[in-house]
Structure formats: C-alpha cells, structure tokens
Amino acid sequence: ETGVTQTPRHLVMGMTNKKSLKCEQHLGHNAMYWYKQSAKKPLELMFVYNFKEQTENNSVPSRFSPECPNSSHLFLHLHTLQPEDSALYLCASSQGPGPSSGANVLTFGAGSRLTVL
Amino acid sequence: GQNIDQPTEMTATEGAIVQINCTYQTSGFNGLFWYQQHAGEAPTFLSYNVLDGLEEKGRFSSFLSRSKGYSYLLLKELQMKDSASYLCAVVIYNQGGKLIFGQGTELSVKP
C-alpha cells in the first residue's frame, strides 16, 4: 500500500448508529487532517493532528470525534449524526505542521462517502 | 474573513486551451495551491505558487499576482482525461499554515 488509504469507501448509517472512519498513511508524514467535502461547497477543514497531537478543531460538532493513536493512523468516530452530515470525508497528510510551503503539500486519500439516513 | 472565488463550471473542447481563474481575499497569504480531483478520487497536487509570475509544468501552467489577489491555471492541448474538478487553495500563514479552499471549478472537456 502506498499513499493515503481510507476505509470504508462508502458508509450508510442511521442517525442512532455509531461508526468509525479509518485513515492510514504510508508516507512517513507527521501531520494528518480530516476534511469534509459537500456538493458545491469548498473543502472544509475539520481537524489537524501534528505528531499525534490535535492542533486544530475547526468548531466541529462533538458528534464527530477524532483519534490519532500514532503518526500513521487517524480515525473519525461518528455517533448520532444528522442527515446534513452526509458528505465525502477526506483524510490528508503532509510532511510537517501545516502546508506553509511547497514542501508541505497535502496528499489526500480517496475519501469515505457517508450517507446518513 | 477569508474568501476564495472560482467559476463553478467550465466547458472546453479537446485540443483547446482553457484558463481557470481564482481570486482571493485572505489575511496572511503564504502561497496558493492548485489541485485536480476526478470524480470519486482523491484530490492530487498540480502546482504551488508563492511568488508572482508563471510556473510551467508540461501542459499545465499556474500564474500568481499577489497584488491583485489573483491566480489562474492554464491547461493546454486539452485531453478528455482533463475533465475533473480543479481546486484553488490559499495558505494562511498566521493560522499555522492553514489551507483554505475555493469551491472548485468543474471542467468538462468535449470531443
């Protein structure tokens, strides 16, 4: 496996379910990100982890709970979601804290398409 | 606030040239990225500009004018496989290098 891998690729859940999205990067990067992509809207940054520590929570509702056990793995735990949470959830990684230069290009996974019924 | 504008959709003909514009009004600008995203796939890096001017990379070129808050992505010799969404994103240095995205431009290449 190379790059950034996300599982599952598709997920359908009810509003009372609990599920998790998983992201794994094989690039030796130190920063990992969760983004939300809704139709016709810009990518929204949700969470940032640098060296396993959360450095940004972009006012995300508590029904989304991230977990970063090590620099290679990132999870997004989901519970009591709303239909408006249906979207493509993208994981990304970069070499260091923040894409502040061309050296810190974000590498994205293919995303997990979430549908909340 | 931060604001990035791109056209929502564009259509062009195979073999032609197309220019996708991006204008931005942000604080603490520290560079601009262009990403390509095919339907159902991950966004992939195309270019990064931090200084004014044109960066050329094969069929793709990207231009930046910091004084005008303006960038464009130029695609030459269009191919059908260039049909995709093109995302403009600005780096905000005084927010830890945060990347703010535009809504993306959906490009359709017709035969």
Short mmCIF file of C-alpha atoms in Angstrom, two decimals:
data_model
loop_
_atom_site.label_atom_id
_atom_site.label_comp_id
_atom_site.label_asym_id
_atom_site.label_seq_id
_atom_site.Cartn_x
_atom_site.Cartn_y
_atom_site.Cartn_z
CA GLU A 1 0.00 0.00 0.00
CA THR A 2 1.24 3.46 -0.83
CA GLY A 3 -0.04 6.97 -0.20
CA VAL A 4 -3.10 7.61 1.93
CA THR A 5 -5.70 4.85 2.33
CA GLN A 6 -9.21 5.41 3.66
CA THR A 7 -11.77 2.82 4.72
CA PRO A 8 -14.60 2.28 4.22
CA ARG A 9 -15.05 3.94 0.83
CA HIS A 10 -18.83 4.03 1.30
CA LEU A 11 -20.87 4.05 4.50
CA VAL A 12 -24.61 4.30 5.10
CA MET A 13 -25.75 4.78 8.67
CA GLY A 14 -28.81 5.70 10.66
CA MET A 15 -28.89 8.67 12.98
CA THR A 16 -28.57 6.45 16.06
CA ASN A 17 -25.65 4.37 14.81
CA LYS A 18 -22.02 4.57 15.86
CA LYS A 19 -19.38 4.03 13.18
CA SER A 20 -15.77 4.96 12.51
CA LEU A 21 -13.79 6.08 9.50
CA LYS A 22 -10.17 4.99 9.23
CA CYS A 23 -7.22 6.62 7.53
CA GLU A 24 -3.68 5.27 7.14
CA GLN A 25 -0.71 6.96 5.51
CA HIS A 26 2.45 5.21 4.32
CA LEU A 27 4.43 8.35 3.52
CA GLY A 28 6.25 8.96 6.80
CA HIS A 29 4.37 12.23 7.25
CA ASN A 30 3.94 13.91 10.63
CA ALA A 31 0.69 15.82 10.10
CA MET A 32 -2.76 14.39 9.36
CA TYR A 33 -6.05 16.09 8.57
CA TRP A 34 -9.77 15.46 8.25
CA TYR A 35 -11.70 17.48 5.63
CA LYS A 36 -15.41 17.46 4.79
CA GLN A 37 -16.44 17.85 1.14
CA SER A 38 -20.10 18.61 0.42
CA ALA A 39 -21.56 19.11 -3.05
CA LYS A 40 -20.94 22.57 -4.50
CA LYS A 41 -19.14 23.71 -1.32
CA PRO A 42 -15.45 24.28 -0.57
CA LEU A 43 -13.46 21.65 1.28
CA GLU A 44 -13.89 22.32 5.00
CA LEU A 45 -11.04 21.63 7.39
CA MET A 46 -12.27 19.71 10.44
CA PHE A 47 -9.27 18.55 12.46
CA VAL A 48 -5.48 18.72 12.32
CA TYR A 49 -3.00 16.47 14.11
CA ASN A 50 0.73 17.18 14.27
CA PHE A 51 2.95 14.46 15.74
CA LYS A 52 -0.21 12.74 17.14
CA GLU A 53 -1.35 15.90 18.96
CA GLN A 54 -4.52 17.70 17.93
CA THR A 55 -3.62 21.25 16.92
CA GLU A 56 -6.88 22.34 15.31
CA ASN A 57 -10.56 21.72 15.86
CA ASN A 58 -12.43 23.91 13.41
CA SER A 59 -15.61 24.27 15.51
CA VAL A 60 -16.71 20.76 14.65
CA PRO A 61 -19.79 19.36 16.49
CA SER A 62 -18.99 16.84 19.21
CA ARG A 63 -20.81 14.08 17.31
CA PHE A 64 -17.54 13.87 15.33
CA SER A 65 -14.70 12.57 17.49
CA PRO A 66 -11.18 12.21 16.05
CA GLU A 67 -8.49 9.86 17.30
CA CYS A 68 -4.83 9.72 16.31
CA PRO A 69 -3.04 6.79 18.01
CA ASN A 70 0.19 7.35 16.03
CA SER A 71 1.52 9.45 13.17
CA SER A 72 0.38 6.90 10.58
CA HIS A 73 -3.22 6.36 11.64
CA LEU A 74 -6.20 8.66 12.03
CA PHE A 75 -9.78 7.81 12.91
CA LEU A 76 -13.04 9.74 12.84
CA HIS A 77 -15.63 8.30 15.22
CA LEU A 78 -19.22 9.11 14.31
CA HIS A 79 -22.28 8.99 16.56
CA THR A 80 -25.83 10.40 16.45
CA LEU A 81 -25.18 12.08 13.11
CA GLN A 82 -27.68 14.20 11.21
CA PRO A 83 -28.70 13.87 7.53
CA GLU A 84 -26.85 17.11 6.77
CA ASP A 85 -23.63 15.35 7.78
CA SER A 86 -23.86 13.28 4.60
CA ALA A 87 -20.74 14.16 2.61
CA LEU A 88 -17.38 12.93 1.38
CA TYR A 89 -14.87 12.83 4.24
CA LEU A 90 -11.29 13.22 3.07
CA CYS A 91 -8.19 12.39 5.03
CA ALA A 92 -4.88 14.02 4.12
CA SER A 93 -1.31 14.06 5.36
CA SER A 94 1.68 16.34 4.95
CA GLN A 95 5.36 16.27 5.85
CA GLY A 96 5.16 18.81 8.68
CA PRO A 97 2.86 21.11 10.60
CA GLY A 98 0.71 22.96 8.10
CA PRO A 99 1.16 23.30 4.35
CA SER A 100 3.12 26.52 4.79
CA SER A 101 5.34 25.90 1.83
CA GLY A 102 5.55 23.80 -1.28
CA ALA A 103 7.46 21.23 0.74
CA ASN A 104 4.36 20.54 2.79
CA VAL A 105 1.98 19.52 0.03
CA LEU A 106 -1.15 17.76 1.21
CA THR A 107 -1.59 14.19 -0.01
CA PHE A 108 -5.24 13.15 0.07
CA GLY A 109 -6.95 9.82 0.38
CA ALA A 110 -9.83 8.93 -1.96
CA GLY A 111 -12.36 9.66 0.75
CA SER A 112 -15.20 7.93 2.59
CA ARG A 113 -18.64 8.69 1.14
CA LEU A 114 -21.02 8.93 4.10
CA THR A 115 -24.80 8.85 3.83
CA VAL A 116 -26.87 9.46 6.97
CA LEU A 117 -30.48 8.30 6.77
CA GLY B 1 -13.00 36.79 6.68
CA GLN B 2 -11.38 34.61 4.06
CA ASN B 3 -12.89 34.44 0.58
CA ILE B 4 -11.82 32.46 -2.48
CA ASP B 5 -13.79 32.60 -5.73
CA GLN B 6 -13.66 30.30 -8.74
CA PRO B 7 -16.17 29.73 -11.54
CA THR B 8 -18.41 26.77 -10.74
CA GLU B 9 -18.31 25.15 -14.17
CA MET B 10 -16.44 25.46 -17.46
CA THR B 11 -16.64 23.62 -20.76
CA ALA B 12 -13.88 23.38 -23.37
CA THR B 13 -13.05 21.39 -26.49
CA GLU B 14 -10.44 18.67 -26.80
CA GLY B 15 -7.15 20.10 -28.06
CA ALA B 16 -8.00 23.65 -26.99
CA ILE B 17 -6.61 25.86 -24.20
CA VAL B 18 -8.60 26.75 -21.09
CA GLN B 19 -7.87 29.19 -18.26
CA ILE B 20 -9.42 28.69 -14.82
CA ASN B 21 -9.35 31.81 -12.67
CA CYS B 22 -9.18 32.11 -8.91
CA THR B 23 -9.48 35.34 -6.92
CA TYR B 24 -8.88 35.55 -3.22
CA GLN B 25 -9.24 37.95 -0.29
CA THR B 26 -7.43 36.50 2.68
CA SER B 27 -5.23 37.55 5.58
CA GLY B 28 -1.65 36.34 5.93
CA PHE B 29 -1.25 34.93 2.42
CA ASN B 30 1.63 32.46 2.10
CA GLY B 31 1.11 30.72 -1.21
CA LEU B 32 -1.53 29.22 -3.44
CA PHE B 33 -2.11 25.59 -4.46
CA TRP B 34 -4.00 24.06 -7.36
CA TYR B 35 -5.35 20.53 -7.02
CA GLN B 36 -7.11 18.29 -9.54
CA GLN B 37 -9.91 15.97 -8.43
CA HIS B 38 -11.51 13.38 -10.69
CA ALA B 39 -14.96 12.17 -9.69
CA GLY B 40 -14.73 9.61 -6.89
CA GLU B 41 -10.99 10.07 -6.47
CA ALA B 42 -8.55 11.89 -4.21
CA PRO B 43 -7.52 15.47 -4.99
CA THR B 44 -3.99 15.43 -6.43
CA PHE B 45 -1.40 18.21 -6.32
CA LEU B 46 -0.86 20.21 -9.52
CA SER B 47 1.08 23.35 -8.57
CA TYR B 48 2.19 25.76 -5.87
CA ASN B 49 2.89 29.49 -6.34
CA VAL B 50 4.21 31.81 -3.68
CA LEU B 51 5.96 34.43 -5.83
CA ASP B 52 4.41 36.47 -8.63
CA GLY B 53 4.72 35.01 -12.08
CA LEU B 54 4.12 31.94 -14.16
CA GLU B 55 5.11 28.39 -13.24
CA GLU B 56 5.05 25.96 -16.15
CA LYS B 57 4.83 22.20 -15.80
CA GLY B 58 4.16 20.37 -19.03
CA ARG B 59 0.67 21.09 -20.35
CA PHE B 60 -0.27 22.87 -17.11
CA SER B 61 0.83 26.35 -16.01
CA SER B 62 -0.13 28.38 -12.98
CA PHE B 63 0.11 32.15 -12.57
CA LEU B 64 0.01 34.32 -9.46
CA SER B 65 -0.37 38.05 -8.85
CA ARG B 66 -0.22 38.77 -5.13
CA SER B 67 -1.01 42.47 -5.54
CA LYS B 68 -4.23 41.63 -7.39
CA GLY B 69 -5.19 38.60 -5.28
CA TYR B 70 -5.44 36.58 -8.47
CA SER B 71 -4.28 33.28 -9.87
CA TYR B 72 -5.09 31.19 -12.88
CA LEU B 73 -4.47 27.64 -14.02
CA LEU B 74 -3.83 27.25 -17.75
CA LEU B 75 -4.39 23.90 -19.39
CA LYS B 76 -3.08 23.45 -22.94
CA GLU B 77 -3.78 20.75 -25.54
CA LEU B 78 -6.80 19.61 -23.58
CA GLN B 79 -7.48 15.90 -23.35
CA MET B 80 -10.66 14.10 -22.35
CA LYS B 81 -8.94 12.90 -19.18
CA ASP B 82 -8.59 16.54 -18.06
CA SER B 83 -12.32 16.54 -17.27
CA ALA B 84 -12.24 17.00 -13.50
CA SER B 85 -12.75 19.48 -10.69
CA TYR B 86 -9.92 21.99 -10.17
CA LEU B 87 -9.48 23.30 -6.63
CA CYS B 88 -7.76 26.56 -5.74
CA ALA B 89 -6.45 26.76 -2.16
CA VAL B 90 -4.67 29.55 -0.26
CA VAL B 91 -2.19 29.06 2.60
CA ILE B 92 -2.84 31.34 5.58
CA TYR B 93 0.48 31.64 7.39
CA ASN B 94 -0.78 33.39 10.51
CA GLN B 95 -3.12 30.47 11.17
CA GLY B 96 -0.44 27.77 11.32
CA GLY B 97 -0.28 27.31 7.58
CA LYS B 98 -3.99 26.56 7.31
CA LEU B 99 -5.21 25.78 3.78
CA ILE B 100 -8.47 27.47 2.69
CA PHE B 101 -10.15 26.01 -0.39
CA GLY B 102 -12.36 27.53 -3.05
CA GLN B 103 -15.46 25.59 -4.09
CA GLY B 104 -13.72 24.14 -7.15
CA THR B 105 -14.28 24.50 -10.89
CA GLU B 106 -15.87 21.56 -12.71
CA LEU B 107 -14.23 21.34 -16.15
CA SER B 108 -15.88 19.32 -18.90
CA VAL B 109 -13.81 18.56 -22.00
CA LYS B 110 -15.90 17.77 -25.09
CA PRO B 111 -14.70 15.96 -28.23
#
